XYZ file of C-alpha atoms in Angstrom:
97
model
C 174.669 -60.707 86.305
C 175.119 -57.161 84.390
C 171.556 -56.100 85.109
C 172.344 -56.546 89.215
C 176.180 -55.949 88.948
C 177.280 -53.410 86.279
C 180.709 -53.797 87.207
C 183.344 -55.725 88.791
C 183.471 -54.876 93.026
C 186.530 -55.547 95.319
C 184.331 -57.097 98.139
C 186.039 -55.517 101.478
C 185.206 -55.561 105.038
C 184.582 -52.035 106.159
C 186.911 -52.816 108.742
C 189.824 -52.922 106.236
C 188.414 -50.114 104.432
C 188.543 -47.563 107.367
C 192.259 -48.947 108.021
C 192.807 -48.954 104.903
C 191.494 -45.207 103.685
C 189.109 -46.604 101.746
C 185.115 -45.419 101.582
C 182.205 -47.563 99.431
C 182.515 -47.287 95.387
C 185.807 -45.473 95.592
C 188.094 -47.199 92.172
C 191.089 -49.177 94.498
C 194.099 -50.383 93.486
C 194.661 -54.165 94.249
C 198.332 -55.578 93.406
C 199.809 -58.888 94.231
C 204.009 -59.557 93.159
C 202.140 -60.846 89.755
C 200.673 -57.997 88.932
C 197.859 -54.686 89.694
C 193.969 -54.385 88.706
C 191.409 -51.219 89.236
C 187.996 -52.163 90.725
C 185.186 -50.562 92.770
C 185.530 -50.915 96.059
C 182.577 -52.419 98.396
C 182.266 -52.288 102.021
C 180.667 -55.843 102.964
C 180.963 -57.533 106.140
C 180.398 -60.104 103.774
C 183.721 -60.208 103.071
C 185.910 -61.594 106.720
C 188.208 -58.767 107.765
C 191.785 -59.641 105.920
C 190.188 -61.048 102.714
C 188.955 -59.234 99.763
C 186.899 -60.654 97.153
C 187.021 -60.372 93.594
C 184.627 -62.388 90.680
C 185.993 -64.058 87.468
C 182.614 -62.430 85.754
C 184.223 -59.171 83.996
C 187.110 -60.616 82.225
C 186.314 -56.866 80.508
C 186.579 -54.764 83.227
C 188.643 -57.112 85.289
C 190.788 -59.242 84.933
C 191.470 -60.915 88.914
C 193.642 -63.942 87.121
C 196.698 -61.319 86.180
C 197.473 -60.953 90.432
C 196.912 -64.816 90.986
C 199.842 -67.919 90.596
C 199.792 -69.495 87.682
C 201.111 -72.635 89.657
C 198.079 -75.732 89.236
C 197.903 -78.995 91.197
C 200.145 -81.907 89.412
C 196.930 -84.389 89.957
C 193.953 -82.488 88.408
C 196.388 -79.848 86.906
C 193.997 -77.441 88.034
C 194.585 -73.726 88.349
C 195.626 -72.289 91.732
C 193.371 -69.044 90.856
C 191.597 -68.692 94.258
C 194.143 -67.342 96.610
C 196.961 -65.010 97.039
C 198.440 -61.743 98.665
C 197.953 -58.524 97.794
C 198.173 -54.979 98.998
C 195.028 -52.238 98.643
C 194.865 -48.932 98.482
C 193.305 -45.977 96.544
C 193.457 -45.399 93.438
C 195.159 -42.367 91.990
C 192.999 -39.671 91.513
C 193.259 -39.221 88.419
C 191.894 -42.492 87.446
C 188.137 -42.448 86.696
C 186.339 -43.383 89.608
């Protein structure tokens, strides 16, 4: 996967990118009430408006689960790592881009 995609990207709908002042390739800060991560923005229509997608394939770069809820389903005992509310903003100019 690293040959196709060398680093984690945050897939953001282009209309959201425009509204948030984020351009393709920029480093963005993604914050939930549980934590924050930074990743490069990838503006794409693959993500619906109002949704951001991060993978779990780059734990050495971005630990996506720091954003999500640690609750688990009482029957399957599966972690609830799939969805949470976040805020997205351009990362500080002093951070590496």
